[in-house]
Amino acid sequence: MQGEDSSGAAELQFSVDRSSPVPLYFQLSQQLEAAIEQGRLAPGSLLGNEIDLAGRLGLSRPTVRQAIQSLVDKGLLVRRRGVGTQVVHSQVKRPLELSSLYDDLEAAGQRPATRVLRNTTEPATAEVAAALGIAEGTEVVLIERLRLAHGEPMAHLCNRLPAGLLTLDSAELENTGLYRLMRAAGITLHSARQAVGARAATAEEGEQLGEPEGAPLLTMERTTFDDTGRAVEFGSHTYRASRYAFEFQLLVRP
């Protein structure tokens, strides 16, 4: 490929299996998407023109165009006049399991970073008290953070923990995930109750997450329990729907 920046896109190798029943354009689009999600094609990388890519792979130009268009439709690539096809960002596909966003981003090669917005205590509201199994008005620890990937906002995280559970230093919270710190403190995370939803972004949320007011946001509320059945964390998070998706594995009951 020609016309890339210095991100290393030119060194990537793609291949297609002509004997496979999977359409050639889809094979190529899947490989491009994987390279974006794994950070091998970073935001801002240029793909070069379709003719060069088609020549490299021995594919027709319409096949390459269809592969690229499928990623443009997903919002991962954008065609810029006078510039070429450019990587915009990757979408994080997160499995629904008891893991932290920081660990999931790190495992996906997304270079996570954190800004701690608040690390304080406050009286538990009725909702928080019910989730944590404590009396309303009891002091809880509030951790509010902005999680980034490749330097771009990904999610706004609010976590409330029982007071006295563990000491959380803001500097540590900016360098690693909350669950990792909890495990390091000897807390064994066992299970969680979680609800996923969606709504439109407020003006404040849009400004925090780099989205326009009214943009779709995914929401998640989670109460996490340790191995004794004690509620140790209540999280209320919002995610950019343009950058984030939950993955479900569904099983048929025998």
Short mmCIF file of N, CA and C in Angstrom, two decimals, residues 13 97 136 193:
data_model
loop_
_atom_site.label_atom_id
_atom_site.label_comp_id
_atom_site.label_asym_id
_atom_site.label_seq_id
_atom_site.Cartn_x
_atom_site.Cartn_y
_atom_site.Cartn_z
N GLN A 13 0.45 -7.34 6.30
CA GLN A 13 0.24 -8.33 5.26
C GLN A 13 -1.18 -8.86 5.35
N GLU A 97 -18.61 -10.23 30.71
CA GLU A 97 -18.06 -11.06 31.77
C GLU A 97 -17.52 -10.14 32.85
N GLU A 136 -29.36 3.98 53.66
CA GLU A 136 -29.30 5.23 52.92
C GLU A 136 -28.63 6.30 53.78
N ARG A 193 -24.20 -8.53 39.20
CA ARG A 193 -25.52 -8.35 38.60
C ARG A 193 -25.43 -7.11 37.73
#
